[in-house]
Coordinates of C-alpha atoms in Angstrom, one line a residue:
M1 CA 0.0 0.0 0.0
L2 CA 1.4 3.4 -1.0
G3 CA 1.6 6.4 1.2
L4 CA -0.7 9.2 0.6
S5 CA -0.3 10.5 -2.9
Y6 CA -2.6 12.1 -5.5
L7 CA -3.1 12.0 -9.2
T8 CA -5.1 14.9 -10.4
L9 CA -7.1 15.0 -13.6
A10 CA -8.1 18.0 -15.6
L11 CA -9.7 15.7 -18.1
A12 CA -9.0 16.4 -21.7
L13 CA -9.2 15.1 -25.2
A14 CA -7.2 16.2 -28.2
T15 CA -8.6 18.5 -30.9
Y16 CA -6.9 19.7 -34.0
T17 CA -7.2 23.0 -35.9
T18 CA -5.4 23.7 -39.2
A19 CA -6.2 26.6 -41.5
S20 CA -4.0 25.4 -44.3
P21 CA -1.3 22.7 -44.9
V22 CA 1.5 25.2 -44.1
E23 CA 0.0 26.6 -40.9
P24 CA 0.9 25.0 -37.6
K25 CA -1.3 22.4 -36.1
T26 CA -2.6 22.8 -32.6
V27 CA -3.4 20.0 -30.2
C28 CA -5.5 21.0 -27.2
K29 CA -6.8 19.1 -24.2
C30 CA -10.4 18.9 -23.3
L31 CA -12.0 20.3 -20.1
P32 CA -15.3 19.3 -18.4
G33 CA -18.3 20.6 -20.3
Q34 CA -16.7 20.1 -23.7
A35 CA -18.0 17.4 -26.1
C36 CA -14.8 15.5 -25.9
F37 CA -15.0 15.0 -22.2
P38 CA -15.5 11.4 -21.1
S39 CA -19.2 10.5 -20.6
P40 CA -20.6 10.0 -17.1
S41 CA -20.9 6.3 -17.7
T42 CA -17.2 6.2 -18.7
I43 CA -16.2 8.1 -15.6
T44 CA -18.4 5.9 -13.4
A45 CA -16.7 2.8 -14.9
F46 CA -13.3 4.2 -14.1
K47 CA -14.3 5.1 -10.6
S48 CA -15.3 1.5 -10.0
T49 CA -11.8 0.3 -10.6
L50 CA -10.1 2.5 -8.0
S51 CA -9.4 1.5 -4.4
Q52 CA -10.7 4.9 -3.1
P53 CA -13.6 7.1 -4.3
L54 CA -12.7 9.7 -6.9
I55 CA -12.4 13.1 -5.2
H56 CA -13.9 16.3 -6.8
P57 CA -12.3 19.0 -4.8
R58 CA -13.2 22.7 -4.5
P59 CA -10.4 25.2 -3.5
M60 CA -9.7 25.3 0.2
G61 CA -11.2 28.8 0.6
S62 CA -14.5 27.9 -0.9
V63 CA -16.1 27.3 2.5
C64 CA -15.6 31.0 3.3
F65 CA -17.8 32.3 0.4
P66 CA -21.5 32.7 1.4
N67 CA -22.5 32.3 -2.3
D68 CA -20.7 28.9 -2.6
P69 CA -22.5 25.6 -2.0
T70 CA -19.7 24.5 0.3
F71 CA -20.0 27.5 2.6
N72 CA -19.4 26.7 6.3
A73 CA -18.4 29.4 8.7
L74 CA -16.8 26.9 11.2
E75 CA -14.8 25.2 8.5
C76 CA -13.8 28.7 7.1
D77 CA -12.2 29.5 10.5
A78 CA -10.3 26.2 10.4
V79 CA -9.1 26.9 6.8
K80 CA -7.8 30.4 7.7
A81 CA -6.0 28.9 10.7
K82 CA -4.2 26.4 8.4
W83 CA -3.8 28.7 5.4
H84 CA 0.0 29.3 5.9
N85 CA 0.7 25.7 7.1
G86 CA 2.9 24.1 4.5
A87 CA 2.7 20.6 6.0
F88 CA -1.1 20.8 5.9
R89 CA -1.2 22.1 2.3
T90 CA 0.9 19.2 1.1
S91 CA -1.5 16.7 2.7
V92 CA -4.7 17.8 0.9
P93 CA -5.6 17.5 -2.8
Q94 CA -7.2 21.0 -3.2
A95 CA -4.1 23.1 -2.1
A96 CA -0.6 23.9 -3.3
Q97 CA 2.3 25.3 -1.4
F98 CA 2.1 28.7 -3.1
I99 CA -1.2 30.2 -3.9
N100 CA -0.3 31.2 -7.5
W101 CA 0.1 27.4 -8.3
E102 CA -3.6 27.0 -7.7
T103 CA -4.6 30.4 -9.3
M104 CA -5.3 31.0 -13.0
I105 CA -3.5 34.2 -14.0
N106 CA -3.9 35.6 -17.5
S107 CA -3.7 39.1 -19.1
T108 CA -7.1 40.2 -17.8
A109 CA -7.8 38.4 -14.6
V110 CA -6.6 36.6 -11.5
D111 CA -9.0 33.8 -10.9
Q112 CA -8.5 32.6 -7.3
C113 CA -10.3 31.7 -4.1
D114 CA -9.0 34.1 -1.4
P115 CA -10.8 33.6 2.0
F116 CA -9.2 36.8 3.3
G117 CA -10.7 39.0 0.7
D118 CA -14.2 40.6 0.8
V119 CA -16.1 37.3 0.5
N120 CA -19.4 39.0 1.0
A121 CA -19.0 41.4 -1.9
P122 CA -21.7 41.0 -4.6
G123 CA -20.4 38.7 -7.3
N124 CA -17.3 37.7 -5.4
T125 CA -16.7 34.1 -6.5
C126 CA -14.5 31.3 -5.4
Y127 CA -12.9 30.3 -8.7
Q128 CA -11.8 26.8 -9.3
G129 CA -8.5 28.1 -10.8
R130 CA -6.0 25.3 -11.3
V131 CA -7.6 23.1 -8.6
P132 CA -8.4 20.0 -10.6
W133 CA -11.8 18.5 -11.5
G134 CA -10.9 15.1 -10.3
V135 CA -8.3 13.6 -7.9
V136 CA -7.4 9.9 -7.5
N137 CA -6.3 9.1 -3.9
V138 CA -3.6 6.6 -4.7
T139 CA -3.2 3.7 -2.3
S140 CA -1.6 1.1 -4.6
I141 CA 0.5 0.9 -7.7
A142 CA -2.5 -0.5 -9.5
D143 CA -4.3 2.9 -8.8
I144 CA -1.5 4.7 -10.6
Q145 CA -1.5 2.3 -13.5
K146 CA -5.2 2.5 -14.0
T147 CA -5.2 6.3 -13.8
V148 CA -2.3 6.6 -16.2
K149 CA -3.9 4.3 -18.8
F150 CA -7.3 6.1 -18.4
A151 CA -5.6 9.5 -18.9
A152 CA -3.6 8.2 -21.9
Q153 CA -6.7 6.6 -23.5
H154 CA -8.7 9.8 -23.4
N155 CA -5.7 12.2 -23.8
L156 CA -6.3 13.8 -20.4
K157 CA -4.2 16.3 -18.6
L158 CA -2.5 14.4 -15.8
I159 CA -0.8 16.1 -12.8
V160 CA 1.1 14.3 -10.0
K161 CA 1.0 15.5 -6.4
N162 CA 2.8 13.6 -3.7
T163 CA 3.8 13.9 0.0
G164 CA 1.3 14.1 2.8
H165 CA 1.1 12.3 6.1
E166 CA 3.0 9.0 6.3
N167 CA 3.6 6.2 8.8
L168 CA 6.7 4.0 9.3
G169 CA 5.1 1.0 7.5
H170 CA 6.4 2.5 4.2
I171 CA 10.0 2.8 5.3
K172 CA 12.2 -0.3 4.9
F173 CA 15.8 -0.6 5.9
S174 CA 18.5 -2.9 4.6
N175 CA 22.0 -3.5 5.9
S176 CA 23.1 -5.0 2.6
F177 CA 21.0 -3.6 -0.3
V178 CA 21.9 -5.0 -3.8
P179 CA 20.1 -3.4 -6.8
K180 CA 18.0 -5.6 -9.0
G181 CA 20.0 -7.1 -11.9
A182 CA 23.4 -6.5 -10.3
P183 CA 26.1 -9.0 -11.1
S184 CA 26.6 -11.9 -8.7
G185 CA 28.9 -10.9 -5.9
T186 CA 28.0 -7.2 -5.9
Q187 CA 28.5 -5.9 -2.4
G188 CA 25.5 -4.5 -0.7
V189 CA 25.2 -1.2 1.0
T190 CA 23.2 0.2 4.0
A191 CA 20.1 1.7 2.5
V192 CA 16.5 2.8 3.2
T193 CA 13.6 2.3 0.7
I194 CA 10.6 4.6 0.9
E195 CA 7.4 5.2 -0.9
P196 CA 6.3 8.6 -2.2
G197 CA 4.2 9.8 0.8
V198 CA 7.2 10.0 3.1
Q199 CA 8.4 13.4 4.1
W200 CA 12.0 14.3 5.2
G201 CA 11.1 15.1 8.7
T202 CA 9.7 11.6 9.2
L203 CA 12.5 9.9 7.3
Y204 CA 15.3 11.7 9.2
K205 CA 13.9 10.6 12.5
A206 CA 13.5 7.0 11.3
V207 CA 17.0 6.8 10.0
A208 CA 18.5 8.5 13.1
D209 CA 16.8 5.9 15.2
K210 CA 19.0 3.4 13.3
G211 CA 22.1 5.3 14.2
Q212 CA 22.5 6.6 10.6
L213 CA 21.8 9.6 8.4
V214 CA 20.5 10.1 4.9
V215 CA 21.1 13.0 2.5
G216 CA 17.8 14.9 2.2
G217 CA 16.0 18.2 1.8
I218 CA 15.8 20.8 4.4
G219 CA 12.6 22.7 5.2
A220 CA 10.7 24.1 8.2
G221 CA 8.4 21.4 9.7
G222 CA 10.1 18.6 7.7
S223 CA 7.4 18.7 5.0
V224 CA 9.7 18.4 1.9
G225 CA 8.8 15.2 0.1
A226 CA 11.5 12.5 0.2
G227 CA 10.2 10.4 -2.7
G228 CA 9.1 12.7 -5.5
G229 CA 10.2 15.9 -7.0
W230 CA 13.1 16.5 -4.7
P231 CA 15.2 13.5 -5.9
M232 CA 13.9 13.8 -9.5
G233 CA 15.2 17.3 -9.6
G234 CA 18.6 16.5 -8.1
G235 CA 18.2 17.2 -4.5
H236 CA 20.7 19.4 -2.8
S237 CA 21.2 19.4 0.9
V238 CA 23.2 20.8 3.8
L239 CA 24.8 17.3 3.8
S240 CA 25.7 17.3 0.1
P241 CA 29.3 18.6 0.5
F242 CA 29.9 15.6 2.8
Y243 CA 28.0 12.9 1.0
G244 CA 26.9 14.2 -2.4
L245 CA 23.6 15.3 -3.9
G246 CA 20.4 13.4 -3.3
V247 CA 20.7 11.8 -6.7
D248 CA 24.3 10.7 -5.9
N249 CA 22.9 8.6 -3.0
I250 CA 20.1 6.9 -4.9
V251 CA 20.8 3.2 -5.7
E252 CA 17.4 2.2 -7.1
E253 CA 14.0 3.5 -8.0
T254 CA 10.7 2.1 -9.2
V255 CA 8.3 4.0 -11.4
V256 CA 5.1 3.8 -13.4
L257 CA 5.9 4.8 -16.9
P258 CA 3.6 6.8 -19.2
S259 CA 2.7 3.5 -20.8
G260 CA 1.4 2.3 -17.4
E261 CA 4.2 -0.3 -17.0
H262 CA 5.7 -0.6 -13.6
V263 CA 9.5 -0.9 -13.8
T264 CA 12.7 -0.9 -11.7
A265 CA 15.6 1.4 -12.6
N266 CA 19.2 1.3 -11.4
L267 CA 22.6 1.0 -12.9
Y268 CA 22.0 -2.5 -14.1
T269 CA 18.2 -2.6 -14.9
N270 CA 16.9 0.2 -17.2
P271 CA 20.1 2.3 -16.8
D272 CA 18.9 5.0 -19.3
L273 CA 15.8 5.5 -17.3
F274 CA 17.9 5.6 -14.1
W275 CA 20.1 8.2 -15.7
A276 CA 17.1 10.4 -16.6
L277 CA 15.3 10.0 -13.2
R278 CA 18.3 11.3 -11.3
G279 CA 17.9 15.0 -12.1
G280 CA 15.7 15.1 -15.1
G281 CA 12.8 16.7 -13.3
G282 CA 9.6 15.2 -11.9
P283 CA 7.4 13.6 -13.1
S284 CA 8.6 13.8 -16.7
F285 CA 9.9 10.3 -17.0
G286 CA 7.5 8.4 -14.7
I287 CA 5.5 8.4 -11.5
L288 CA 7.8 7.4 -8.6
T289 CA 6.6 4.5 -6.5
S290 CA 9.7 4.0 -4.4
V291 CA 13.3 5.2 -4.0
T292 CA 16.2 3.6 -2.2
Y293 CA 18.8 5.9 -0.7
R294 CA 22.2 4.9 0.6
T295 CA 22.5 5.6 4.3
H296 CA 25.7 6.7 6.2
P297 CA 27.0 6.6 9.8
A298 CA 25.8 9.5 11.9
P299 CA 28.8 11.3 13.5
P300 CA 28.5 14.2 15.9
V301 CA 28.5 17.7 14.3
T302 CA 29.6 21.2 15.1
A303 CA 27.4 24.1 14.1
A304 CA 28.3 27.8 13.8
F305 CA 25.8 30.6 14.0
L306 CA 26.3 34.3 13.2
V307 CA 24.0 37.3 13.1
A308 CA 25.7 40.5 11.7
N309 CA 24.0 43.8 11.4
T310 CA 25.1 46.4 8.8
A311 CA 24.3 50.0 9.7
T312 CA 25.7 51.5 6.4
E313 CA 25.6 50.5 2.8
E314 CA 29.4 50.8 2.7
G315 CA 29.7 48.4 5.6
R316 CA 27.2 45.9 4.0
L317 CA 29.2 45.8 0.8
E318 CA 32.5 45.3 2.6
L319 CA 30.9 42.4 4.5
F320 CA 29.8 40.7 1.3
K321 CA 33.3 41.2 -0.2
E322 CA 34.9 39.5 2.7
W323 CA 32.4 36.6 2.6
V324 CA 32.8 36.1 -1.1
K325 CA 36.6 36.1 -0.9
I326 CA 36.7 33.5 1.9
H327 CA 33.8 31.4 0.6
P328 CA 36.0 28.8 -1.2
D329 CA 38.2 28.5 2.0
I330 CA 35.1 28.0 4.1
V331 CA 34.0 25.2 1.9
D332 CA 37.4 23.6 1.8
A333 CA 37.6 23.8 5.6
G334 CA 34.6 21.5 5.8
W335 CA 31.6 23.8 6.4
A336 CA 28.2 23.7 4.7
G337 CA 24.9 25.3 5.4
F338 CA 23.0 28.5 4.8
W339 CA 23.8 32.2 4.6
P340 CA 20.4 34.1 4.3
Y341 CA 20.3 37.8 4.4
S342 CA 17.5 40.4 4.6
G343 CA 17.6 44.1 4.9
T344 CA 20.6 45.0 7.2
Q345 CA 21.1 41.6 8.6
F346 CA 23.4 38.8 7.4
F347 CA 23.1 35.3 8.9
L348 CA 25.2 32.1 9.0
T349 CA 23.9 28.7 9.9
L350 CA 26.8 26.4 9.2
M351 CA 27.7 22.7 10.0
A352 CA 30.9 20.7 10.0
M353 CA 31.2 17.0 10.6
G354 CA 32.7 16.0 13.9
N355 CA 33.0 17.5 17.4
P356 CA 35.4 19.1 17.3
P357 CA 35.3 19.4 13.4
T358 CA 37.3 16.7 11.7
N359 CA 38.8 19.2 9.3
P360 CA 41.7 20.8 11.2
K361 CA 41.2 24.1 9.3
A362 CA 37.5 24.5 10.1
T363 CA 37.6 26.6 13.3
A364 CA 40.5 28.9 12.3
T365 CA 39.1 29.6 8.8
L366 CA 35.7 30.6 10.1
Q367 CA 37.2 32.7 12.9
S368 CA 39.3 34.6 10.4
F369 CA 36.1 35.7 8.7
Y370 CA 34.6 36.8 12.0
D371 CA 37.7 38.8 12.9
K372 CA 37.7 40.6 9.5
I373 CA 34.1 41.7 9.5
A374 CA 34.3 42.8 13.1
T375 CA 36.7 45.6 12.0
I376 CA 34.5 46.9 9.2
P377 CA 33.0 50.3 10.1
G378 CA 29.2 50.1 10.3
V379 CA 29.2 46.3 10.9
S380 CA 28.3 44.8 14.3
I381 CA 28.2 41.2 15.3
D382 CA 25.0 40.6 17.3
L383 CA 25.4 36.9 17.7
E384 CA 28.3 34.5 17.3
V385 CA 27.8 31.0 18.6
T386 CA 29.6 27.6 18.0
K387 CA 27.6 24.7 19.4
P388 CA 28.2 20.9 19.4
Y389 CA 25.4 18.6 18.5
T390 CA 25.1 14.8 19.0
G391 CA 24.5 14.6 15.3
F392 CA 22.6 16.0 12.3
Q393 CA 19.3 15.0 13.8
Q394 CA 19.6 17.1 16.9
W395 CA 20.7 20.1 14.8
Y396 CA 17.8 19.6 12.4
D397 CA 15.2 19.2 15.2
D398 CA 16.4 22.4 17.0
N399 CA 16.6 24.6 14.0
F400 CA 13.9 23.4 11.7
I401 CA 11.3 21.5 13.8
H402 CA 11.4 23.1 17.3
S403 CA 12.3 26.7 16.6
Q404 CA 12.3 27.6 20.2
N405 CA 15.7 25.8 20.4
G406 CA 17.1 27.4 17.3
I407 CA 19.9 29.9 17.1
G408 CA 20.1 33.0 14.9
F409 CA 17.9 32.9 11.7
N410 CA 14.4 31.5 12.5
Y411 CA 13.8 29.1 9.6
T412 CA 10.4 28.1 10.8
V413 CA 9.3 31.7 10.2
G414 CA 11.5 32.3 7.2
D415 CA 9.9 29.4 5.2
F416 CA 6.5 30.4 4.0
S417 CA 3.5 28.8 2.5
G418 CA 0.0 29.8 1.6
V419 CA 1.1 32.9 -0.2
P420 CA 1.8 33.7 -3.8
A421 CA 5.5 33.6 -4.7
A422 CA 7.8 34.0 -7.7
V423 CA 11.2 32.2 -7.2
S424 CA 14.5 32.1 -8.9
S425 CA 17.7 30.1 -8.4
V426 CA 21.3 30.7 -9.6
L427 CA 24.1 28.1 -9.1
I428 CA 27.2 30.2 -8.4
P429 CA 30.4 28.4 -9.6
R430 CA 33.6 28.3 -7.6
T431 CA 35.4 30.3 -10.2
S432 CA 33.1 33.3 -9.6
F433 CA 34.1 33.4 -5.9
E434 CA 37.8 33.1 -6.9
T435 CA 38.1 35.4 -9.9
K436 CA 35.2 37.9 -9.7
A437 CA 34.9 38.4 -6.0
D438 CA 34.2 42.1 -5.9
D439 CA 31.8 42.0 -8.8
L440 CA 30.0 39.1 -7.3
A441 CA 29.8 40.9 -3.9
E442 CA 28.3 43.9 -5.5
A443 CA 25.7 41.8 -7.3
L444 CA 24.8 40.0 -4.1
A445 CA 24.6 43.3 -2.1
E446 CA 22.1 44.6 -4.7
L447 CA 19.5 42.1 -3.4
T448 CA 17.6 43.2 -0.4
D449 CA 16.6 39.7 0.5
A450 CA 18.0 36.3 -0.5
R451 CA 18.3 32.7 0.8
P452 CA 21.6 31.2 -0.4
F453 CA 22.6 27.6 0.3
L454 CA 26.2 26.6 0.7
V455 CA 25.7 23.0 -0.6
G456 CA 28.4 22.5 -3.2
G457 CA 32.0 21.6 -3.3
G458 CA 33.4 18.6 -1.4
V459 CA 31.9 15.3 -2.5
V460 CA 29.5 17.1 -4.9
S461 CA 32.4 18.3 -7.0
K462 CA 34.0 14.8 -7.2
V463 CA 31.1 13.0 -9.1
D464 CA 31.3 12.6 -12.9
P465 CA 29.1 15.4 -14.2
D466 CA 27.7 13.1 -16.9
A467 CA 27.0 10.1 -14.6
M468 CA 23.3 11.2 -14.3
A469 CA 20.9 13.8 -15.7
V470 CA 21.3 16.4 -12.9
N471 CA 22.5 19.8 -14.1
P472 CA 26.3 19.5 -14.6
A473 CA 26.6 23.0 -13.1
F474 CA 26.1 21.5 -9.7
R475 CA 29.6 19.9 -10.0
S476 CA 31.4 23.2 -10.2
M477 CA 29.2 25.4 -8.0
L478 CA 29.6 26.2 -4.3
S479 CA 26.4 28.0 -3.4
D480 CA 22.8 28.1 -4.8
I481 CA 21.2 31.5 -4.2
T482 CA 17.4 31.6 -4.2
I483 CA 15.3 34.7 -4.5
A484 CA 11.6 34.9 -3.7
L485 CA 9.1 37.7 -3.8
S486 CA 5.4 37.8 -3.1
W487 CA 2.4 40.1 -3.8
N488 CA -0.9 41.0 -2.3
V489 CA -3.1 38.1 -3.2
T490 CA -6.3 40.0 -2.5
T491 CA -5.6 43.1 -4.6
A492 CA -2.9 42.3 -7.2
T493 CA -3.7 42.8 -10.9
P494 CA -2.2 40.5 -13.6
Q495 CA 0.1 43.3 -14.5
E496 CA 1.3 43.6 -10.9
V497 CA 1.9 39.9 -10.7
H498 CA 3.9 40.0 -13.8
A499 CA 5.9 42.9 -12.5
V500 CA 6.9 40.8 -9.4
E501 CA 7.9 37.9 -11.6
Q502 CA 10.0 40.2 -13.8
T503 CA 11.7 41.7 -10.8
V504 CA 12.7 38.3 -9.6
T505 CA 14.2 37.4 -13.0
D506 CA 15.9 40.8 -13.2
W507 CA 17.5 40.3 -9.8
A508 CA 18.7 36.8 -10.8
N509 CA 20.0 38.2 -14.0
G510 CA 22.2 40.5 -11.9
I511 CA 23.9 37.4 -10.5
R512 CA 24.0 35.6 -13.8
D513 CA 25.6 38.6 -15.5
V514 CA 28.6 38.2 -13.1
T515 CA 28.8 34.4 -13.1
K516 CA 28.2 34.0 -16.9
S517 CA 26.6 30.7 -15.9
P518 CA 22.9 30.1 -16.6
G519 CA 22.9 27.1 -14.1
A520 CA 19.8 26.9 -12.0
Y521 CA 18.1 24.3 -9.8
V522 CA 14.9 22.9 -11.4
N523 CA 13.3 22.4 -8.0
E524 CA 13.4 26.2 -7.5
A525 CA 11.9 27.0 -10.9
E526 CA 11.8 30.5 -12.2
I527 CA 8.7 31.5 -14.2
L528 CA 10.5 33.8 -16.6
I529 CA 13.9 32.1 -16.7
P530 CA 15.8 32.6 -19.9
N531 CA 16.4 29.4 -21.8
F532 CA 15.2 26.8 -19.2
Q533 CA 16.7 24.0 -21.2
E534 CA 20.3 25.2 -20.6
A535 CA 19.6 26.6 -17.2
Y536 CA 18.2 23.4 -15.7
W537 CA 20.1 20.7 -17.6
G538 CA 23.0 22.2 -19.6
N539 CA 24.4 19.9 -22.2
H540 CA 22.4 17.0 -20.9
Y541 CA 19.2 18.4 -22.4
P542 CA 19.4 16.9 -25.9
R543 CA 19.8 13.4 -24.4
L544 CA 17.0 14.0 -21.9
R545 CA 14.6 15.2 -24.6
A546 CA 15.3 12.4 -27.0
F547 CA 14.8 9.8 -24.2
K548 CA 11.6 11.6 -23.0
Q549 CA 10.1 11.5 -26.6
S550 CA 10.9 7.8 -26.8
I551 CA 9.1 6.8 -23.6
D552 CA 6.3 9.4 -23.6
P553 CA 5.5 10.0 -27.3
N554 CA 2.0 11.4 -26.5
D555 CA 3.2 13.9 -23.9
L556 CA 1.2 12.5 -21.1
L557 CA 3.6 13.6 -18.3
I558 CA 4.4 17.2 -19.3
V559 CA 5.1 20.1 -16.9
R560 CA 5.8 23.8 -17.6
Q561 CA 9.5 24.2 -18.3
G562 CA 9.9 20.5 -18.1
V563 CA 11.7 18.2 -20.6
N564 CA 10.0 18.3 -24.0
S565 CA 7.6 21.0 -23.0
E566 CA 8.4 23.1 -26.0
G567 CA 5.3 24.2 -27.9
W568 CA 3.0 23.8 -25.0
D569 CA 1.3 26.8 -23.5
D570 CA 1.9 27.9 -19.9
E571 CA -1.1 25.9 -18.6
I572 CA 0.0 22.8 -20.6
M573 CA -3.4 22.8 -22.3
C574 CA -2.5 23.4 -26.0
K575 CA 0.5 22.5 -28.0
T576 CA 1.5 24.1 -31.3
L577 CA 3.2 21.5 -33.6

């Protein structure tokens, strides 16, 4: 039985329009109410094959609208209380992490369901937006296969949503895991196999209870999914410099292909699929049903926290210059972690393996940075703490689960959900820190708010860039800087939304202009990114696209800016051939 996952259907059938033999042909998907939509009897027959009833969700906020059939004042209060709860949003079929993912935005309107707006105003409607017509609550592989085949038969739009609440029955450990099809005598590794409903908070705890650790995503509340988009997009982590990217630690996966076939992929069985699944983006190559990660011993760790305040722009720029110059040395000394900044404040949340750090240069290298910025006029160090932890798990619990124990930047507040957001990502290569330090510092200082991750170098840089589909830029980068901006969901016009999206891209372009590298992280997708193919996959894209076309010739599993999405509109409803 699979963990909680959803397959959502905006049911559609292809139609074709051509004005002349030389004009392009358009293929569109069909929505409820159109003649091509499956008949009630066809849908009833499909429902009867599923293990759970087909869900027809309304947007979360619908219960707050007096003119909506679902109106319920008590439920409205509950919805508002959970509106910004990312863990809750991942667990229900009618919500997305960011509101614009469930909102239809075009040139003339923003169709949404905002419970905090004037719900009593005449004509104020809860729009369905991108919330799907039908949702399959998947509890078995057969559910996935039936849904995939039904969608393919009727040329329906198919969306995959995973994560949710999970129990330990879907986490399996092995002290000697050997991939399917491996040659006789292949040595096994310690590993954990999970199904797609498992979240990192749950998995970290289960692995720690075994005295081990696993490379995974970091997010407040532990709600990042461990068996879906994170590994398919590459999966960077605070643990990556010590053990590699998430995809570097995957030893086997099972997926349902667009054909409906359920297969195993590893280095020996379906190796081309295994190559594509490790970084090619989800769910472009299949719907993940399990992933097996290598696990590692769990040593104690040392963490370092800093809060610096900059009273002047000159001091702020000098701080960034010192940070950029010492950045490669910090990495080489065995530190990884986060360096968010906002307004006048600059933060560090860093981790080193061992207590004291196993790298003999760790303490002195970091202290030299502290000593330099302490002498900069206009810069004050408000907090400087070095703290030993029994292991990664204790550090993670204190700073991302139980924020009252955290130090410095409050990540449980800094991570947000239930708001609209435009995001960008730039992978900053080591060479930019080494040869363009002042220019890079000036570009970073231009941003008023950013969330950079020091997750490169070390083991990440030692893996063959072509061993898997993940962006080769990861192998030469040291930090991934992310930028996110929001807007007023109640009042924003389409033009104002676009302006925010453009600002995010302009800010990212400022970093890209210095680095001359278009590398970006597909799991932090940018709406207006220039040349997504090169940005997300570099020179791996031609191979990825050719493989995608071979296993999904009818474009069943297509996402915006995903592999082979060329020609599709932004809503993935019509394709121009």
